[in-house]
Amino acid sequence: MATPSVKEIRPTSLDSTASLPPLFDGTTRLYICYTCPFAQRTWLTRNYKGLQDEIKLVPINLQDRPAWYKEKVYSGNKVPALEHNGKVLGESLDLIKYIDANFEGPSLFPTDPSKKEYGEQLLTHVDTFTKDVFTSFKGDPVKEAGPAFDYLENALQKFDDGPFFLGQFSLVDIAYIPFVERFQIYFQGLWKHDITEGKPKLAAWIEEINKIDAYKQTRADPSELLESFKTRILGQK
């Protein structure tokens, strides 16, 4: 079960006029952007483990990011980044594992060997999944992205002790859902296509994740995501 819902007011995103937070003062900070799917992974992990008090959110405006973010915080100049124990770490898949392993709260990765092995396989595949779907946008998206979503439907049939990839909610679900959330919005909004059509496992998976408070708190406005996609990916004004 997810941890009890903790209502949290979203801090204002920091832009180029914002002052540098006090670094390495003992506060653990998670630097994110509210609309970034990579950052959403870490934000969701934090929330699910009930770490709202232990890990402070520091949202960054990526369209007008502060110069100090690259110079003083994270040289990669991307989000997410985690400031913890005197160092700053990056890369979302590494960070969700790090947060799960180094903080209190429900474990998000199974100990069962078969589930652990399959979980690692799915985490390795997630970049291929997202690349295949994004590539489809250059051609016939509904047709060309079909195999990517078929892969998810098949993967969700591996274990039958729950609606999630490894049966119970895990880092695997966290790795995929920010992108599936966006793809569902894009396909419906632009091509009137339901990505769950003929995929009951995928439909049930999305339905169950949408019940998780820790996830709901991280969702971006669908219309904002769609407009951003039209501008950035499709080049539409």
C-alpha positions as a LaTeX table, in Angstrom:
\begin{tabular}{lrrr}
\hline
Residue & $x$ (\AA) & $y$ (\AA) & $z$ (\AA) \\
\hline
Met1 & 0.00 & 0.00 & 0.00 \\
Ala2 & 1.09 & 3.57 & $-0.63$ \\
Thr3 & 1.99 & 5.79 & 2.26 \\
Pro4 & $-0.74$ & 8.10 & 3.60 \\
Ser5 & $-1.29$ & 11.15 & 1.42 \\
Val6 & 0.69 & 14.19 & 2.51 \\
Lys7 & $-0.80$ & 17.38 & 1.12 \\
Glu8 & 2.01 & 19.53 & $-0.14$ \\
Ile9 & 1.97 & 23.06 & $-1.52$ \\
Arg10 & 4.16 & 23.23 & $-4.62$ \\
Pro11 & 7.03 & 25.70 & $-4.19$ \\
Thr12 & 7.44 & 28.36 & $-6.86$ \\
Ser13 & 9.84 & 27.39 & $-9.64$ \\
Leu14 & 13.18 & 29.22 & $-9.49$ \\
Asp15 & 14.16 & 31.25 & $-12.54$ \\
Ser16 & 17.19 & 33.30 & $-13.55$ \\
Thr17 & 16.34 & 36.00 & $-10.99$ \\
Ala18 & 16.25 & 33.58 & $-8.04$ \\
Ser19 & 18.95 & 33.41 & $-5.40$ \\
Leu20 & 21.07 & 30.33 & $-4.84$ \\
Pro21 & 19.77 & 28.14 & $-1.99$ \\
Pro22 & 22.27 & 27.45 & 0.82 \\
Leu23 & 24.15 & 24.42 & $-0.49$ \\
Phe24 & 25.45 & 21.54 & 1.61 \\
Asp25 & 23.90 & 22.81 & 4.84 \\
Gly26 & 22.60 & 19.39 & 5.79 \\
Thr27 & 19.33 & 19.76 & 3.90 \\
Thr28 & 18.58 & 17.08 & 1.31 \\
Arg29 & 17.24 & 18.76 & $-1.82$ \\
Leu30 & 15.64 & 17.31 & $-4.91$ \\
Tyr31 & 15.93 & 19.64 & $-7.91$ \\
Ile32 & 13.11 & 19.05 & $-10.37$ \\
Cys33 & 10.95 & 20.67 & $-13.02$ \\
Tyr34 & 7.21 & 20.16 & $-12.61$ \\
Thr35 & 6.70 & 19.14 & $-16.24$ \\
Cys36 & 9.81 & 16.96 & $-16.72$ \\
Pro37 & 9.11 & 13.20 & $-16.89$ \\
Phe38 & 12.61 & 12.31 & $-15.71$ \\
Ala39 & 12.22 & 14.52 & $-12.65$ \\
Gln40 & 8.73 & 13.13 & $-12.05$ \\
Arg41 & 10.28 & 9.71 & $-11.47$ \\
Thr42 & 12.28 & 10.96 & $-8.51$ \\
Trp43 & 9.47 & 13.15 & $-7.19$ \\
Leu44 & 7.09 & 10.19 & $-7.23$ \\
Thr45 & 9.65 & 7.97 & $-5.48$ \\
Arg46 & 10.11 & 10.60 & $-2.77$ \\
Asn47 & 6.37 & 10.95 & $-2.26$ \\
Tyr48 & 5.62 & 7.22 & $-2.21$ \\
Lys49 & 8.23 & 6.61 & 0.44 \\
Gly50 & 6.77 & 9.44 & 2.55 \\
Leu51 & 9.91 & 11.60 & 2.40 \\
Gln52 & 8.24 & 14.98 & 1.98 \\
Asp53 & 9.84 & 16.21 & 5.21 \\
Glu54 & 13.23 & 14.59 & 4.59 \\
Ile55 & 13.75 & 15.67 & 0.98 \\
Lys56 & 13.00 & 19.29 & 0.07 \\
Leu57 & 11.70 & 20.02 & $-3.41$ \\
Val58 & 13.52 & 22.72 & $-5.35$ \\
Pro59 & 11.71 & 23.27 & $-8.67$ \\
Ile60 & 13.68 & 24.86 & $-11.51$ \\
Asn61 & 12.25 & 26.77 & $-14.46$ \\
Leu62 & 14.04 & 25.03 & $-17.33$ \\
Gln63 & 13.01 & 27.73 & $-19.82$ \\
Asp64 & 14.68 & 30.41 & $-17.70$ \\
Arg65 & 16.99 & 28.47 & $-15.42$ \\
Pro66 & 19.31 & 30.21 & $-12.94$ \\
Ala67 & 22.97 & 30.42 & $-14.01$ \\
Trp68 & 23.98 & 29.17 & $-10.56$ \\
Tyr69 & 22.26 & 25.84 & $-11.15$ \\
Lys70 & 24.93 & 24.72 & $-13.62$ \\
Glu71 & 27.77 & 26.62 & $-11.98$ \\
Lys72 & 27.17 & 25.67 & $-8.34$ \\
Val73 & 24.68 & 22.79 & $-8.13$ \\
Tyr74 & 24.81 & 20.36 & $-11.03$ \\
Ser75 & 27.21 & 20.76 & $-13.94$ \\
Gly76 & 24.97 & 18.58 & $-16.11$ \\
Asn77 & 22.47 & 21.47 & $-15.95$ \\
Lys78 & 19.57 & 19.00 & $-16.09$ \\
Val79 & 16.93 & 17.77 & $-13.71$ \\
Pro80 & 16.54 & 15.79 & $-11.63$ \\
Ala81 & 19.46 & 16.22 & $-9.28$ \\
Leu82 & 19.70 & 15.20 & $-5.64$ \\
Glu83 & 21.78 & 17.05 & $-3.07$ \\
His84 & 22.55 & 14.60 & $-0.27$ \\
Asn85 & 25.40 & 14.06 & 2.17 \\
Gly86 & 27.61 & 16.77 & 0.68 \\
Lys87 & 27.32 & 15.71 & $-2.96$ \\
Val88 & 24.97 & 16.17 & $-5.90$ \\
Leu89 & 23.83 & 13.16 & $-7.90$ \\
Gly90 & 22.00 & 12.98 & $-11.23$ \\
Glu91 & 20.30 & 10.65 & $-13.74$ \\
Ser92 & 16.74 & 9.70 & $-12.89$ \\
Leu93 & 17.01 & 5.89 & $-13.02$ \\
Asp94 & 20.08 & 5.99 & $-10.78$ \\
Leu95 & 18.36 & 8.42 & $-8.42$ \\
Ile96 & 15.19 & 6.42 & $-7.89$ \\
Lys97 & 17.34 & 3.44 & $-6.91$ \\
Tyr98 & 19.45 & 5.66 & $-4.66$ \\
Ile99 & 16.43 & 7.16 & $-2.89$ \\
Asp100 & 14.90 & 3.72 & $-2.41$ \\
Ala101 & 18.12 & 2.30 & $-0.95$ \\
Asn102 & 19.21 & 5.23 & 1.22 \\
Phe103 & 16.01 & 6.50 & 2.82 \\
Glu104 & 13.26 & 5.13 & 5.04 \\
Gly105 & 9.87 & 4.11 & 3.68 \\
Pro106 & 8.33 & 1.20 & 1.75 \\
Ser107 & 10.82 & $-0.74$ & $-0.36$ \\
Leu108 & 10.24 & $-0.23$ & $-4.06$ \\
Phe109 & 12.17 & $-3.18$ & $-5.43$ \\
Pro110 & 11.46 & $-6.87$ & $-4.76$ \\
Thr111 & 13.82 & $-9.34$ & $-3.12$ \\
Asp112 & 12.39 & $-12.30$ & $-5.03$ \\
Pro113 & 15.15 & $-13.30$ & $-7.50$ \\
Ser114 & 12.87 & $-13.80$ & $-10.52$ \\
Lys115 & 11.11 & $-10.48$ & $-9.98$ \\
Lys116 & 14.39 & $-8.71$ & $-9.32$ \\
Glu117 & 15.89 & $-10.03$ & $-12.55$ \\
Tyr118 & 12.81 & $-9.15$ & $-14.59$ \\
Gly119 & 12.66 & $-5.73$ & $-12.96$ \\
Glu120 & 16.22 & $-4.96$ & $-14.02$ \\
Gln121 & 15.39 & $-6.13$ & $-17.54$ \\
Leu122 & 12.42 & $-3.76$ & $-17.71$ \\
Leu123 & 14.45 & $-0.85$ & $-16.33$ \\
Thr124 & 17.06 & $-1.49$ & $-19.01$ \\
His125 & 14.35 & $-1.44$ & $-21.68$ \\
Val126 & 12.64 & 1.82 & $-20.68$ \\
Asp127 & 14.92 & 4.05 & $-22.77$ \\
Thr128 & 14.26 & 1.87 & $-25.82$ \\
Phe129 & 10.53 & 2.15 & $-25.18$ \\
Thr130 & 10.55 & 5.94 & $-25.00$ \\
Lys131 & 12.86 & 6.26 & $-28.01$ \\
Asp132 & 10.65 & 4.00 & $-30.12$ \\
Val133 & 7.54 & 6.04 & $-29.31$ \\
Phe134 & 9.22 & 9.41 & $-29.88$ \\
Thr135 & 10.61 & 8.12 & $-33.19$ \\
Ser136 & 7.08 & 7.17 & $-34.26$ \\
Phe137 & 6.06 & 10.83 & $-34.15$ \\
Lys138 & 8.10 & 11.39 & $-37.32$ \\
Gly139 & 5.90 & 9.00 & $-39.29$ \\
Asp140 & 2.58 & 7.25 & $-38.61$ \\
Pro141 & 2.51 & 7.33 & $-34.79$ \\
Val142 & $-0.49$ & 5.08 & $-34.20$ \\
Lys143 & 0.94 & 2.32 & $-36.39$ \\
Glu144 & 4.64 & 2.71 & $-35.62$ \\
Ala145 & 4.29 & 2.99 & $-31.82$ \\
Gly146 & 2.09 & $-0.09$ & $-31.64$ \\
Pro147 & 4.90 & $-2.58$ & $-30.89$ \\
Ala148 & 6.21 & $-0.42$ & $-28.04$ \\
Phe149 & 2.85 & $-0.52$ & $-26.28$ \\
Asp150 & 2.47 & $-4.23$ & $-27.12$ \\
Tyr151 & 5.71 & $-4.76$ & $-25.20$ \\
Leu152 & 4.17 & $-3.17$ & $-22.10$ \\
Glu153 & 0.99 & $-5.21$ & $-22.42$ \\
Asn154 & 3.01 & $-8.43$ & $-22.61$ \\
Ala155 & 5.30 & $-7.39$ & $-19.76$ \\
Leu156 & 2.29 & $-6.79$ & $-17.51$ \\
Gln157 & 1.27 & $-10.44$ & $-17.92$ \\
Lys158 & 4.47 & $-11.82$ & $-16.39$ \\
Phe159 & 3.23 & $-11.83$ & $-12.77$ \\
Asp160 & $-0.35$ & $-12.29$ & $-11.65$ \\
Asp161 & $-0.14$ & $-11.24$ & $-7.99$ \\
Gly162 & $-1.00$ & $-7.62$ & $-8.71$ \\
Pro163 & $-1.71$ & $-5.12$ & $-11.51$ \\
Phe164 & 1.82 & $-3.73$ & $-11.72$ \\
Phe165 & 4.86 & $-4.89$ & $-13.71$ \\
Leu166 & 6.29 & $-6.92$ & $-10.82$ \\
Gly167 & 2.92 & $-7.60$ & $-9.23$ \\
Gln168 & 3.33 & $-4.92$ & $-6.57$ \\
Phe169 & 4.13 & $-1.26$ & $-7.20$ \\
Ser170 & 7.85 & $-0.79$ & $-7.79$ \\
Leu171 & 10.59 & 1.31 & $-9.36$ \\
Val172 & 9.69 & $-0.23$ & $-12.70$ \\
Asp173 & 6.24 & 1.36 & $-12.65$ \\
Ile174 & 7.85 & 4.64 & $-11.56$ \\
Ala175 & 10.28 & 4.49 & $-14.49$ \\
Tyr176 & 7.54 & 4.05 & $-17.09$ \\
Ile177 & 4.49 & 5.96 & $-15.89$ \\
Pro178 & 5.70 & 9.55 & $-16.49$ \\
Phe179 & 6.18 & 8.75 & $-20.17$ \\
Val180 & 3.05 & 6.64 & $-20.54$ \\
Glu181 & 1.12 & 9.49 & $-18.91$ \\
Arg182 & 2.39 & 11.86 & $-21.60$ \\
Phe183 & 2.03 & 9.45 & $-24.49$ \\
Gln184 & $-1.59$ & 8.80 & $-23.54$ \\
Ile185 & $-2.25$ & 12.56 & $-23.65$ \\
Tyr186 & $-0.40$ & 13.06 & $-26.95$ \\
Phe187 & $-2.07$ & 10.19 & $-28.81$ \\
Gln188 & $-5.54$ & 11.08 & $-27.60$ \\
Gly189 & $-5.12$ & 14.82 & $-28.10$ \\
Leu190 & $-3.54$ & 14.76 & $-31.55$ \\
Trp191 & $-4.57$ & 11.50 & $-33.20$ \\
Lys192 & $-7.75$ & 10.58 & $-31.24$ \\
His193 & $-6.14$ & 7.25 & $-30.42$ \\
Asp194 & $-6.46$ & 5.38 & $-27.14$ \\
Ile195 & $-3.13$ & 3.67 & $-26.44$ \\
Thr196 & $-4.92$ & 1.12 & $-24.21$ \\
Glu197 & $-7.26$ & $-0.06$ & $-26.98$ \\
Gly198 & $-7.09$ & $-3.85$ & $-27.07$ \\
Lys199 & $-4.66$ & $-3.79$ & $-24.14$ \\
Pro200 & $-6.59$ & $-4.61$ & $-20.96$ \\
Lys201 & $-3.48$ & $-5.07$ & $-18.81$ \\
Leu202 & $-2.12$ & $-1.68$ & $-19.80$ \\
Ala203 & $-5.52$ & $-0.06$ & $-19.16$ \\
Ala204 & $-5.75$ & $-1.66$ & $-15.71$ \\
Trp205 & $-2.17$ & $-0.63$ & $-14.90$ \\
Ile206 & $-2.84$ & 3.01 & $-15.71$ \\
Glu207 & $-6.10$ & 2.90 & $-13.77$ \\
Glu208 & $-4.40$ & 1.52 & $-10.66$ \\
Ile209 & $-1.53$ & 4.00 & $-10.78$ \\
Asn210 & $-4.02$ & 6.85 & $-11.08$ \\
Lys211 & $-5.37$ & 5.81 & $-7.66$ \\
Ile212 & $-2.00$ & 6.36 & $-5.95$ \\
Asp213 & $-1.91$ & 9.69 & $-4.12$ \\
Ala214 & 1.89 & 9.91 & $-4.35$ \\
Tyr215 & 1.55 & 9.80 & $-8.13$ \\
Lys216 & $-1.46$ & 12.09 & $-8.43$ \\
Gln217 & 0.49 & 14.82 & $-6.63$ \\
Thr218 & 3.11 & 14.78 & $-9.39$ \\
Arg219 & 0.86 & 14.97 & $-12.42$ \\
Ala220 & 1.14 & 17.99 & $-14.69$ \\
Asp221 & $-1.76$ & 19.70 & $-16.37$ \\
Pro222 & $-2.64$ & 17.63 & $-19.48$ \\
Ser223 & $-3.37$ & 20.67 & $-21.65$ \\
Glu224 & $-0.02$ & 22.19 & $-20.69$ \\
Leu225 & 1.79 & 18.97 & $-21.60$ \\
Leu226 & $-0.04$ & 18.76 & $-24.94$ \\
Glu227 & 0.72 & 22.36 & $-25.89$ \\
Ser228 & 4.37 & 21.93 & $-24.92$ \\
Phe229 & 4.56 & 18.78 & $-27.02$ \\
Lys230 & 3.07 & 20.52 & $-30.05$ \\
Thr231 & 5.64 & 23.29 & $-29.79$ \\
Arg232 & 8.78 & 21.37 & $-28.85$ \\
Ile233 & 8.37 & 18.07 & $-30.67$ \\
Leu234 & 6.09 & 18.83 & $-33.59$ \\
Gly235 & 7.20 & 22.41 & $-34.14$ \\
Gln236 & 3.62 & 23.69 & $-34.16$ \\
Lys237 & 2.80 & 27.20 & $-32.97$ \\
\hline
\end{tabular}
